[in-house]
Coordinates of C-alpha atoms in Angstrom, one line a residue:
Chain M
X1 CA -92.4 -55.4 13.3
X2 CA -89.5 -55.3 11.0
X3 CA -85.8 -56.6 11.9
X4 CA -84.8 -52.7 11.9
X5 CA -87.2 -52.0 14.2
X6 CA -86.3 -54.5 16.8
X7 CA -82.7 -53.4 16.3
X8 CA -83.5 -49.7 17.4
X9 CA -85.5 -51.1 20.3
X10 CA -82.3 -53.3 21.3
X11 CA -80.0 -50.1 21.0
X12 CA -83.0 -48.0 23.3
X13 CA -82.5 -50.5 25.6
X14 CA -78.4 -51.0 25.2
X15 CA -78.2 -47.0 26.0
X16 CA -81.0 -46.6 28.9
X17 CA -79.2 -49.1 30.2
X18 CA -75.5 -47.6 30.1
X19 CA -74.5 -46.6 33.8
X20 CA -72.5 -43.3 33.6
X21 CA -69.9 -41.7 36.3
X22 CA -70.0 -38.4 37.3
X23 CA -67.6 -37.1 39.6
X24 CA -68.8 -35.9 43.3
X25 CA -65.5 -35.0 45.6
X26 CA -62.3 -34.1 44.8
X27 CA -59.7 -34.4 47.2
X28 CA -56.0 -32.4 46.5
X29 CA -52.9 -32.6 47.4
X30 CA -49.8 -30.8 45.9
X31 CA -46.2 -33.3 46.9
X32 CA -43.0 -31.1 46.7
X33 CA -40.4 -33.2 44.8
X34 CA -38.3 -32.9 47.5
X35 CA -34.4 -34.4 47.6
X36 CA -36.1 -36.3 50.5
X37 CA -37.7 -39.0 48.2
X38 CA -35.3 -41.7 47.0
X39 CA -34.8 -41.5 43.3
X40 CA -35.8 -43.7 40.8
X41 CA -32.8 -45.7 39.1
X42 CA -34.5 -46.2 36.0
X43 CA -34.5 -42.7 35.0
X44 CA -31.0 -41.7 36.9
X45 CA -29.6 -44.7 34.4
X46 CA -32.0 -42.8 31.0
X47 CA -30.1 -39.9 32.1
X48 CA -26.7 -40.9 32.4
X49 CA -25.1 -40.5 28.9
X50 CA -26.9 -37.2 28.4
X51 CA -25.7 -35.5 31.7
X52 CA -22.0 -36.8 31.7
X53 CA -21.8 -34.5 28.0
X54 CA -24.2 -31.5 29.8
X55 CA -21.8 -31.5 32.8
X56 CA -18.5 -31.5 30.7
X57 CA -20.4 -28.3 28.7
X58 CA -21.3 -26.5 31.9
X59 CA -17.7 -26.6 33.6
X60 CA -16.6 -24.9 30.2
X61 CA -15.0 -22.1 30.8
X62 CA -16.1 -19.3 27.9
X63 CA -14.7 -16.2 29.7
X64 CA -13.2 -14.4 33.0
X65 CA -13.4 -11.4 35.1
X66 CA -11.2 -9.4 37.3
X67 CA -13.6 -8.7 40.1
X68 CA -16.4 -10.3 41.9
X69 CA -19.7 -8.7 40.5
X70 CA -22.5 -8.3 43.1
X71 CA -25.7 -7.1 42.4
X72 CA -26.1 -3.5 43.5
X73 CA -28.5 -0.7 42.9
X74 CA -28.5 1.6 41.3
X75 CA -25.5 0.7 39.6
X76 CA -23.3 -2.5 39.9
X77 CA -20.9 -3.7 37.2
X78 CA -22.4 -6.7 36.6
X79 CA -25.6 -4.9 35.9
X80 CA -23.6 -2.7 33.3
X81 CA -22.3 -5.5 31.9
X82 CA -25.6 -7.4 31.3
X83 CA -27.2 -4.5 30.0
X84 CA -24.7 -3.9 27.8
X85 CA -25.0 -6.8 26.2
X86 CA -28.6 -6.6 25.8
X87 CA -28.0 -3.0 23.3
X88 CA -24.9 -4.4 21.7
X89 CA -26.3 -7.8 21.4
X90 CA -29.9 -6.8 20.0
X91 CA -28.1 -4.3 17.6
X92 CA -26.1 -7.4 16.5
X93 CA -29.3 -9.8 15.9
X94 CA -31.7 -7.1 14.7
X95 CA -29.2 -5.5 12.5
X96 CA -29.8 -2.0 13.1
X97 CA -28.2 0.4 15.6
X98 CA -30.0 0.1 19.1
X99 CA -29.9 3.5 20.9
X100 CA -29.9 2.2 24.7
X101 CA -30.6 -1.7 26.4
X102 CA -31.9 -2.6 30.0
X103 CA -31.6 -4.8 32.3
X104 CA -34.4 -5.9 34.9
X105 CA -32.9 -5.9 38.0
X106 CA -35.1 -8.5 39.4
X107 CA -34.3 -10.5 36.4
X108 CA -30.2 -10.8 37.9
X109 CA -30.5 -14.1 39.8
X110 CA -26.6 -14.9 40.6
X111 CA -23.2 -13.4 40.9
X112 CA -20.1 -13.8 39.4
X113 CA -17.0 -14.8 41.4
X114 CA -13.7 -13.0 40.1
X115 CA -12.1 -16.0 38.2
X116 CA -13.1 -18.2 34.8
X117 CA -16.7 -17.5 34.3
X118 CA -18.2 -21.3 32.9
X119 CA -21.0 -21.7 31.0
X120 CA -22.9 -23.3 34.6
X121 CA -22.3 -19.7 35.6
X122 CA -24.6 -18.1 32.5
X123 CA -27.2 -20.4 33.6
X124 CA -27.4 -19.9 36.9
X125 CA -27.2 -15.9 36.2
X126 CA -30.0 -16.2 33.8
X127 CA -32.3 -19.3 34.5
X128 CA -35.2 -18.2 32.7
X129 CA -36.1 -17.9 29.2
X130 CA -36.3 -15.0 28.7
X131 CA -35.6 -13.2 25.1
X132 CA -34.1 -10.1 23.9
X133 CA -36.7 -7.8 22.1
X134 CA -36.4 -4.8 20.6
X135 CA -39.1 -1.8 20.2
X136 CA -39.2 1.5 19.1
X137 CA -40.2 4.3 21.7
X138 CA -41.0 7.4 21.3
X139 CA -38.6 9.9 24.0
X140 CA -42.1 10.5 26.2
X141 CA -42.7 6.8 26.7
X142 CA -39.1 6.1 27.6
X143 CA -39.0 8.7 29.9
X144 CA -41.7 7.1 32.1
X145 CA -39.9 3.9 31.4
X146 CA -36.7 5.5 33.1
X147 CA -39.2 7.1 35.9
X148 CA -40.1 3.7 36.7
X149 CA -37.2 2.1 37.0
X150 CA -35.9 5.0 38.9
X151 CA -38.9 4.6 41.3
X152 CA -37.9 0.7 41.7
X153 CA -34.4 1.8 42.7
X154 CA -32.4 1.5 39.4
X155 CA -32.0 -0.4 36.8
X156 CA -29.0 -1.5 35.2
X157 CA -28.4 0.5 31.7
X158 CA -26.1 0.3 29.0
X159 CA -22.9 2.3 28.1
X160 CA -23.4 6.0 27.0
X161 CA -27.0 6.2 28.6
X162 CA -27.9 7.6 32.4
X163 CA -30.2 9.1 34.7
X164 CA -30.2 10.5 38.3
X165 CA -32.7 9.7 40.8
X166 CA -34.5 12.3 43.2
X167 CA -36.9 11.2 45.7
X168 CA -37.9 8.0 43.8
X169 CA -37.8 9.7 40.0
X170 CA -35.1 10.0 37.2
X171 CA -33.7 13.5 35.9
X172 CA -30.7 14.5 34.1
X173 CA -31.6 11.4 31.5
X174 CA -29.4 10.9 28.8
X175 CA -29.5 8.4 26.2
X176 CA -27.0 7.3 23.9
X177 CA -24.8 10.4 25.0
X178 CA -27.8 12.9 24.5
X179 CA -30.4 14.4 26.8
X180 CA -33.7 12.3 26.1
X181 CA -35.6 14.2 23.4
X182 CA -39.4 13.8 24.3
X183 CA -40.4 14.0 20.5
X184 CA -37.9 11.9 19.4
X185 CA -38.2 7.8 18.7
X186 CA -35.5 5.2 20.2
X187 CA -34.7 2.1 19.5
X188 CA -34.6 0.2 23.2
X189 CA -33.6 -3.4 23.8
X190 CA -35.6 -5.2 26.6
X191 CA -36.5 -8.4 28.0
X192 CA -39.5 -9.9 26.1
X193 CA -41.2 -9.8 29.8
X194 CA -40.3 -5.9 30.9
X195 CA -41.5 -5.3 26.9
X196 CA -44.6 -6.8 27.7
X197 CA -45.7 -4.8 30.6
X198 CA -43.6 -7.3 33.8
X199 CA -42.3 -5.7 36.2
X200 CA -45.2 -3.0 35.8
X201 CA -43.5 -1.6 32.9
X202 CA -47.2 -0.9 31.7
X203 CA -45.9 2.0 29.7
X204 CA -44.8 -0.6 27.8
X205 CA -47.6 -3.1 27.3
X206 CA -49.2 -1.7 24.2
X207 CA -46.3 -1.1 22.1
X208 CA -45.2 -3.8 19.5
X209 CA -41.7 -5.6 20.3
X210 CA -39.9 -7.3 17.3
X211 CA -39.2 -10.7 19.1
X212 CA -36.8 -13.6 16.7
X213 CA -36.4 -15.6 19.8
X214 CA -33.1 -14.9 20.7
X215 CA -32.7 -15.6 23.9
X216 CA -31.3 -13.5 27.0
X217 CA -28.8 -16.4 28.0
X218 CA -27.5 -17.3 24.2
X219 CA -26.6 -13.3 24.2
X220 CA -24.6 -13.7 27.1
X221 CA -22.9 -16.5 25.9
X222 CA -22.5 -15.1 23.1
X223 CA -21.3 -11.4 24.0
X224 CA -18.8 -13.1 26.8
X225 CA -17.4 -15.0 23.5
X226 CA -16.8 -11.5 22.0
X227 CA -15.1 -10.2 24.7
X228 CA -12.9 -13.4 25.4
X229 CA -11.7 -13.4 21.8
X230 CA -10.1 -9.6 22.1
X231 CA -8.9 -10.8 25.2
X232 CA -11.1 -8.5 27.5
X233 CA -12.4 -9.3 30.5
X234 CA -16.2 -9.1 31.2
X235 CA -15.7 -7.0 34.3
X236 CA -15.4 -2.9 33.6
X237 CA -16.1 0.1 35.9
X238 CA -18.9 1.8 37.5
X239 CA -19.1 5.7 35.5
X240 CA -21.9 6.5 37.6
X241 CA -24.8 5.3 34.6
X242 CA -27.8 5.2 37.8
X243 CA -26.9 7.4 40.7
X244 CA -28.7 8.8 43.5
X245 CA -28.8 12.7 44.1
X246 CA -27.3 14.0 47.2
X247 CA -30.6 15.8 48.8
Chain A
X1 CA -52.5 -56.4 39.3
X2 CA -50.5 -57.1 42.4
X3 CA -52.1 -58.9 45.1
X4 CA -52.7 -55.8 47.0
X5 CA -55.0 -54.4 44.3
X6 CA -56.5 -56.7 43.3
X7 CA -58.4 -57.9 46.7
X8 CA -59.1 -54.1 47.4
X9 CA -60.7 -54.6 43.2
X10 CA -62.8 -57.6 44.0
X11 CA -63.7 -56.2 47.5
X12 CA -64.8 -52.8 45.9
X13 CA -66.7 -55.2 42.6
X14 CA -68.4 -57.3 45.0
X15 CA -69.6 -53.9 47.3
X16 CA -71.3 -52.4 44.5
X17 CA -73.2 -55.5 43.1
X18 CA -74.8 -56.0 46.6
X19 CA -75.0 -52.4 47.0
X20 CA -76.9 -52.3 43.6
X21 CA -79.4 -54.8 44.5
X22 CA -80.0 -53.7 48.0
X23 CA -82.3 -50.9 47.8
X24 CA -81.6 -48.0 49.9
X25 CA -77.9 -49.4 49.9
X26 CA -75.1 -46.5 49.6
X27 CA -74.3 -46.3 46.3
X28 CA -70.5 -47.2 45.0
X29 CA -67.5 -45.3 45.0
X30 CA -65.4 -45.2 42.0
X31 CA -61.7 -43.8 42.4
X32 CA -60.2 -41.7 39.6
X33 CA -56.4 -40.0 40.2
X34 CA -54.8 -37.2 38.0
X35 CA -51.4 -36.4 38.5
X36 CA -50.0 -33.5 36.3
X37 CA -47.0 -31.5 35.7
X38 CA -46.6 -28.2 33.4
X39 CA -43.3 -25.9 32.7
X40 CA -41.1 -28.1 33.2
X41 CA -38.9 -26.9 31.3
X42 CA -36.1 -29.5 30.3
X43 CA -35.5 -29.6 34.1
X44 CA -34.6 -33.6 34.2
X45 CA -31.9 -33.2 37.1
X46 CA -32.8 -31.8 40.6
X47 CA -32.1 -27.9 41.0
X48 CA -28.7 -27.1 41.6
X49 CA -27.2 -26.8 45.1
X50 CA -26.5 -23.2 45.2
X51 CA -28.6 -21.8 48.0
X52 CA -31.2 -20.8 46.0
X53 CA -34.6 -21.5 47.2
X54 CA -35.3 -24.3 44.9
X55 CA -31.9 -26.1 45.4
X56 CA -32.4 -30.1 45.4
X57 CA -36.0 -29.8 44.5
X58 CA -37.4 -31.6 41.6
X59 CA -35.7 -33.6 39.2
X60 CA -37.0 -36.8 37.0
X61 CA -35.8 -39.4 39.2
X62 CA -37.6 -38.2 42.2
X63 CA -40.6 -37.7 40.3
X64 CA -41.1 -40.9 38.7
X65 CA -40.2 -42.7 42.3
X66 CA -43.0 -40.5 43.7
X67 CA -45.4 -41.4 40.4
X68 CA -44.6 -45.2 41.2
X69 CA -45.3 -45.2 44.7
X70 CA -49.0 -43.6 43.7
X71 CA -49.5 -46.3 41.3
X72 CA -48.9 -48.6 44.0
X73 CA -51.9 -47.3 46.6
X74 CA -54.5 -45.9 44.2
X75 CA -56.4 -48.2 41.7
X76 CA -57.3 -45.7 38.5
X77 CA -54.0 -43.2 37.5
X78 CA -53.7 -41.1 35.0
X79 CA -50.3 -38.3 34.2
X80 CA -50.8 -35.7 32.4
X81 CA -48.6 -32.7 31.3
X82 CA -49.7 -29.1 30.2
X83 CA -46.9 -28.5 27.8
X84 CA -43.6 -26.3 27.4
X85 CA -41.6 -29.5 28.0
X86 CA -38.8 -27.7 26.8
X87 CA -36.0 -25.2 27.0
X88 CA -34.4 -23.8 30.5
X89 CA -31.5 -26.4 30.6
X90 CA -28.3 -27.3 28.8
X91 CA -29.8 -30.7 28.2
X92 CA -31.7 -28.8 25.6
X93 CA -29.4 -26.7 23.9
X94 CA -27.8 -30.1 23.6
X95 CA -30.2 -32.9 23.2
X96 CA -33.3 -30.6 21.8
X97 CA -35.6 -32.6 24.0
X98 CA -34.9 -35.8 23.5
X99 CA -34.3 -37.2 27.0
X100 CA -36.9 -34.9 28.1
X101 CA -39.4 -36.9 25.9
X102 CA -37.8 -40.3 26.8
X103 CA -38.1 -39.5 30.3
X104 CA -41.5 -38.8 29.9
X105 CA -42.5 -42.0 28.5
X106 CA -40.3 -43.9 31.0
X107 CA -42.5 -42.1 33.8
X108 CA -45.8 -43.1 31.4
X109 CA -47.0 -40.3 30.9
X110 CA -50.9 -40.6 28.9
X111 CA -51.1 -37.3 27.2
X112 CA -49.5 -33.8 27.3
X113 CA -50.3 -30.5 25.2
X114 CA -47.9 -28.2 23.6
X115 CA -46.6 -25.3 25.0
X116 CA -45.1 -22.2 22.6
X117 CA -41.3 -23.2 24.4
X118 CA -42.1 -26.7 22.7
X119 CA -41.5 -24.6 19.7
X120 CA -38.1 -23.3 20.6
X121 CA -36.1 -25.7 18.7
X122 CA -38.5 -25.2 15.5
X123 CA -42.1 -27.1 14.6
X124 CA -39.7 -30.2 12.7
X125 CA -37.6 -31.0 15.6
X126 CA -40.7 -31.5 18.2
X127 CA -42.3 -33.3 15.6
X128 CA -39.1 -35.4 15.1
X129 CA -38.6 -35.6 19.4
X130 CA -42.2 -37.4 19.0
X131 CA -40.6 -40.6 17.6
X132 CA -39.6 -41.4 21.8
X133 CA -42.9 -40.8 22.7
X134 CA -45.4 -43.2 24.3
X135 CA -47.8 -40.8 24.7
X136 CA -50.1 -38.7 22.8
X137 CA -49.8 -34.7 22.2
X138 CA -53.4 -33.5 22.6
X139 CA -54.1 -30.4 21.3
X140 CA -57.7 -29.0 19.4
X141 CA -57.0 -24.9 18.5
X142 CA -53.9 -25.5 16.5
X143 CA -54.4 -26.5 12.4
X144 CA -51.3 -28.4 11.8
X145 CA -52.1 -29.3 8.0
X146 CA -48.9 -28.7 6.1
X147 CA -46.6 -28.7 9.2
X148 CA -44.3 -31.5 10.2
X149 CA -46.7 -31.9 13.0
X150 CA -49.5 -33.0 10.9
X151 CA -49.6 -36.7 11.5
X152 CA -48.2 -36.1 15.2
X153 CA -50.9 -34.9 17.3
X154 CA -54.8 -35.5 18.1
X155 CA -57.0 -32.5 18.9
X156 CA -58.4 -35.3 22.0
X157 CA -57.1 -38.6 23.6
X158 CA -60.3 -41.1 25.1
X159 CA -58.7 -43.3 27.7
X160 CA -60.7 -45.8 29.6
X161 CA -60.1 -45.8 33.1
X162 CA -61.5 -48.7 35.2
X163 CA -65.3 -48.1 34.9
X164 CA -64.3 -44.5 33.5
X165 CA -64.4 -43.3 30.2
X166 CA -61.9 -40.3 30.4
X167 CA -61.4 -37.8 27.3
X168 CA -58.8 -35.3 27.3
X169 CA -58.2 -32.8 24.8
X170 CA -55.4 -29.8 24.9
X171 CA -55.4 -26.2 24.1
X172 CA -52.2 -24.0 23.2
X173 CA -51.9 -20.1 23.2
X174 CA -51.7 -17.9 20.5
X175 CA -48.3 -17.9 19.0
X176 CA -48.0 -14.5 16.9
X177 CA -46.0 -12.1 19.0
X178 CA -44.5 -15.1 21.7
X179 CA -43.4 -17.4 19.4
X180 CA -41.0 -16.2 16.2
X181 CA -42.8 -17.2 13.1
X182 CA -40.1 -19.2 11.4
X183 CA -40.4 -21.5 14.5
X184 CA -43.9 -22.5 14.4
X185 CA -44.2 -22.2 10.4
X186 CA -47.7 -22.5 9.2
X187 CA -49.2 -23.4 11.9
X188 CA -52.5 -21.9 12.9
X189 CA -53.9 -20.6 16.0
X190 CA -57.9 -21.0 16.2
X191 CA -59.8 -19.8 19.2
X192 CA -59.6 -21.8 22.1
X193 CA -62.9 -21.8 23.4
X194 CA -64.2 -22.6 20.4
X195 CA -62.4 -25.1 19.4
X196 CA -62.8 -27.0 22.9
X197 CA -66.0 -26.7 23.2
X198 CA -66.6 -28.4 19.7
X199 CA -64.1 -31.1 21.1
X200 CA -65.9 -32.0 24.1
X201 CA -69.3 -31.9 22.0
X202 CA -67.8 -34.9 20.2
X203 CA -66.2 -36.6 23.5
X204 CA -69.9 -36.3 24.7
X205 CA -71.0 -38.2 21.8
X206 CA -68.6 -40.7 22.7
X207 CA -70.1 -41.0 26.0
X208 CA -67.5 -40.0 28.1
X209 CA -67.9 -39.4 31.9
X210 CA -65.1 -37.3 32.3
X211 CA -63.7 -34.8 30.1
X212 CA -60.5 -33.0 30.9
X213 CA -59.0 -30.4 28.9
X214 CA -55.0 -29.8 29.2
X215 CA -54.4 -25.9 28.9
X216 CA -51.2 -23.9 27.8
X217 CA -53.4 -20.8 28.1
X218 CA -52.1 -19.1 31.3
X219 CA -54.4 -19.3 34.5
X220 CA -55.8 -15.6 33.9
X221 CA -54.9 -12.0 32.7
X222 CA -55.8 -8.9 33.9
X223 CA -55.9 -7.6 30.6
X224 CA -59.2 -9.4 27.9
X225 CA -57.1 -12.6 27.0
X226 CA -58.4 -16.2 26.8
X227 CA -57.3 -17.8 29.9
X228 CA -58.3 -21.0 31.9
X229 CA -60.5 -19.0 33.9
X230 CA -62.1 -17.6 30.5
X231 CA -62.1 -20.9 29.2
X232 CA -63.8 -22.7 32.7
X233 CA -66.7 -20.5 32.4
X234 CA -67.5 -20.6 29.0
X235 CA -67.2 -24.2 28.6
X236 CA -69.9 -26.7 28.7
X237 CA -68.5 -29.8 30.0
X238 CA -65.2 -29.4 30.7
X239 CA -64.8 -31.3 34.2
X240 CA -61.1 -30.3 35.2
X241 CA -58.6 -28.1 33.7
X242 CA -54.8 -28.9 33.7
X243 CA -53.3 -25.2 33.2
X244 CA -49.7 -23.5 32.3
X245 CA -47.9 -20.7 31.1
X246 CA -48.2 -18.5 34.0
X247 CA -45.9 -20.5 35.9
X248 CA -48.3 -20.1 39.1
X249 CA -48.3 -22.8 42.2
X250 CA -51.9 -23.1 43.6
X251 CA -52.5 -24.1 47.0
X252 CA -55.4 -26.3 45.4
X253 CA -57.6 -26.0 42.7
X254 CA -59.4 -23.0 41.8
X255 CA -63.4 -23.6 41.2
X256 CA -65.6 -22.1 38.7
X257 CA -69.4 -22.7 37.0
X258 CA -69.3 -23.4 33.5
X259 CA -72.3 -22.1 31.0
X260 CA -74.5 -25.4 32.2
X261 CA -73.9 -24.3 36.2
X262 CA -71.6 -27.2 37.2
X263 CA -68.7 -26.9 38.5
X264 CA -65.0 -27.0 36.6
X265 CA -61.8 -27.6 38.6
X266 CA -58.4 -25.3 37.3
X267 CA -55.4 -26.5 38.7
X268 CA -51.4 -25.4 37.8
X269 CA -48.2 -26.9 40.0
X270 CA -45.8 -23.7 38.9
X271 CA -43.0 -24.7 37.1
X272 CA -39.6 -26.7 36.7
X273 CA -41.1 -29.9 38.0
X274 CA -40.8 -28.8 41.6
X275 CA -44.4 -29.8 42.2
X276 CA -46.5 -32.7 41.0
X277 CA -50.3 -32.4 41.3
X278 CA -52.2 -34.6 42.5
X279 CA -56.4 -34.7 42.5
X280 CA -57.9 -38.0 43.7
X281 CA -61.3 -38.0 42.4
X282 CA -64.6 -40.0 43.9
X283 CA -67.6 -41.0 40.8
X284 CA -70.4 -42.0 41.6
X285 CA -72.7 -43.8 39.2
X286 CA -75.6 -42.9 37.5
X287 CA -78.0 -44.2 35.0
X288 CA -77.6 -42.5 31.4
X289 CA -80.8 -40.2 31.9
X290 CA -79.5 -38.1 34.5
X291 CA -75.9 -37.2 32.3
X292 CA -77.3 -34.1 31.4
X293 CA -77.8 -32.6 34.9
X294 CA -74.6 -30.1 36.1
X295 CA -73.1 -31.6 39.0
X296 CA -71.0 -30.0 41.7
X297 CA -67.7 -31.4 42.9
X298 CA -67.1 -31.1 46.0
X299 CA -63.2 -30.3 46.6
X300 CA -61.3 -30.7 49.8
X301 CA -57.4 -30.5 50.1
X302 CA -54.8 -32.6 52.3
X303 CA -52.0 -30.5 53.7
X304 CA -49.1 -31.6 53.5
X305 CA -46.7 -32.9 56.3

């Protein structure tokens, strides 16, 4: 018997002899991070000199407005507003003229108060990360895009574009000042989640959106900053963009 | 150790060597607990106070009191993250995850995977956020070679955990069409089944008893897309998934048979750090010949008071 034989019978033995650990219950619980628990010093005192400078940039004021804007459907101004910004905004990033924008109504998580709108405001309107995303429709695809928002109550659209809903679906559409052409192609801004088929926009699903990770929120910012430096407030009228028809 | 521990250790240690020479005798226990997060999304302060339905919840502080206070009563803990660390607050327009990833290692975190928000900020700057880690970014399905990420990431992490030999490994989504290209540069996307079922083929190798596999894939689609579930059943020896993306809070973990029959755990806390998961796991211990053999978990759930 050689020395490398006796080895291998050492190893047989080292191995055979290994206990493993399987796993036989599992037992869950799911804890809620609630304000109830005390907090932890150590990471309140890691914190400190970052939050001091984010609480300073949230209480920044970057605009105002004239009126409180509510959420509303069909129409609301500060649904105008926001989808306003999503055609002007995408037609600033993707550099190329963007025929009509949208905003998801479920997407509107806050209100703004009549008075200096601060940056904390933005985020609290617009929590999510969500990104502005262009794609190119062709008129019979949008349609049912408006016929679905239509059928969800309204959704906020942007200046020069409307439609009239009747027992849950859109007529009278018109898009950048022109009755919607079924044959014809637009260029529509959207949420990267409505683009994708959320909201079951599933018209939507299977058509490509151009996506350079702008973000929803940045455009906000960003189009408030607009406004503010022409001196405009971000408030406007309602001109009757989603109305219901009297039946 | 504290004092506490350590009797319940030496109790436990002297159990199972007179349980292993008694025949008949039941056989030991051996604790294991997992806590994991996903989505948080730079969320280190509580949410704000503004009547919403998540106002006060989360928060780093509170987590990492509640993380402490687990360390004190269980023996064997592990924390775990399933990735998009990043964007959702100011902190990271401003900070571009840096306390995020501090705060992380203060908590001592183990491992976490990428998500395609860790991207947000470009492929250099998570690479660069890396230098406050303590803890390894797992993740098998994505080449880095060429990328600042390169010599920043493992495709699997082995971590021994009392008698346990744990490996985790991480998968990330596909990035064309969520991610903009000049963000993630040239990184590339493999399949993820593939690529962790190679993985675990070499954590086998290695002999460990528990494999778990950290998951920016999203829970499941309704459309044909790789998903946890997708993943679960056409894995081999994948014990427990820690999943993202989708955002979703389970009640508990969902349960599915891999392609050997035994059973793979899939478990997501929602989002924003409002939840931490927490799966206390009971081995039992076997001699090598039966590794091979699926076993079933048996899963139970404490509600909470």
């Amino acid at each position: 018997m050689n020395r490398n034989t006796l080895l291998y019978i050492f190893l047989f033995f080292l191995v055979s002899c290994t206990t493993t650990y399987q796993p036989k219950s599992m037992n869950y619980q799911g804890y809620s991070v609630s304000p109830k628990i005390k907090s932890d010093t150590a990471l309140t005192n890691l914190l400190q000199p970052y939050s001091g400078e984010v609480q300073r940039m949230m209480q920044k004021v970057i605009g105002f407005t004239n009126s409180n804007m509510y959420r509303r459907q069909p129409e609301s101004i500060l649904g105008n507003f926001m989808a306003d910004c999503m055609q002007q905004m995408a037609a600033v990033k993707f550099g190329k003229p963007v025929d009509v924008g949208f905003m998801n109504n479920g997407g509107i998580r806050a209100e703004l108060q009549k008075g200096n709108i601060t940056l904390g405001n933005i985020y609290e309107l617009m929590p999510f990360d969500n990104m502005v995303v262009i794609q190119e429709l062709k008129g019979d695809v949008l349609e049912q895009f408006i016929h679905h928002i239509a059928a969800d109550r309204g959704w906020p659209i942007s200046k020069g574009s409307s439609y009239v809903i009747r027992s849950g679906k859109a007529e009278q559409i018109i898009i950048n000042g022109k009755p919607l052409n079924r044959d014809a192609t637009y260029v529509v801004a959207n949420s990267d989640y409505i683009a994708a088929g959320g909201s079951n926009a599933s018209m939507l699903k299977a058509i490509p959106a151009e996506n350079k990770g702008y973000l929803m929120r940045d455009a906000l910012v960003e189009y408030i900053g607009l406004m503010t430096r022409q001196g405009k407030p971000v408030d406007g009228q309602l001109e009757n963009r989603a109305s219901i028809a009297n039946e | 150790m504290n004092r506490r521990k350590f009797i319940r250790e030496t109790a436990l240690t002297a159990g199972a060597l007179m349980a292993s020479s008694v025949a008949g005798a039941v056989p030991a226990e051996y604790p294991l607990t997992i806590l994991h997060t996903n989505d948080v999304h730079s969320h280190l302060d509580p949410f704000p106070m503004d009547g919403s339905r998540n106002q006060g919840l989360g928060g780093v502080a509170t987590r990492s009191s509640l993380i402490k206070d687990i360390r004190e009563e269980a023996d064997q803990v592990l924390l775990l993250d399933a990735g998009d660390i990043f964007q959702g607050t100011p902190y990271f327009n401003l900070y571009k995850g840096e306390p995020e990833i501090r705060a992380m290692s203060k908590m001592g975190y183990d491992a976490a995977t990428m998500g395609n928000h860790d991207f947000d900020a470009g492929i250099e700057n998570f690479a660069n956020q890396l230098q406050h880690a303590s803890f390894p970014i797992v993740i098998c399905n994505y080449d880095f070679t060429g990328t600042p990420m390169e010599n920043n990431y493992r495709p699997y992490t082995i971590i021994q955990k009392g008698k346990q030999k744990v490996g985790i490994l991480g998968v990330g989504i596909e990035l064309d069409g969520l991610v903009p290209a000049n963000l993630y540069g040239n990184t590339v996307y493999k399949n993820p089944v593939e690529s962790a079922n190679a993985t675990v083929e070499l954590l086998r190798q290695q002999q460990c008893d528990f494999i778990i596999c950290l998951s920016h894939l999203g829970d499941k689609y309704e459309e044909d897309k790789v998903s946890d579930e997708i993943l679960a059943k056409e894995s081999y020896d994948i014990d427990l998934i820690i999943g993202g993306h989708t955002h979703r809070f389970f009640s508990q973990p969902r349960k599915y048979r891999n392609r050997k029959g035994g059973d793979v755990l899939v478990n997501q806390v929602g989002w924003g750090g409002l939840q931490l998961g927490r799966l206390d796991y009971i081995f039992s211990s076997n001699k090598r010949k039966n590794l091979s053999k699926a076993h079933t978990v048996i899963v139970t759930r404490k509600t909470n008071e």
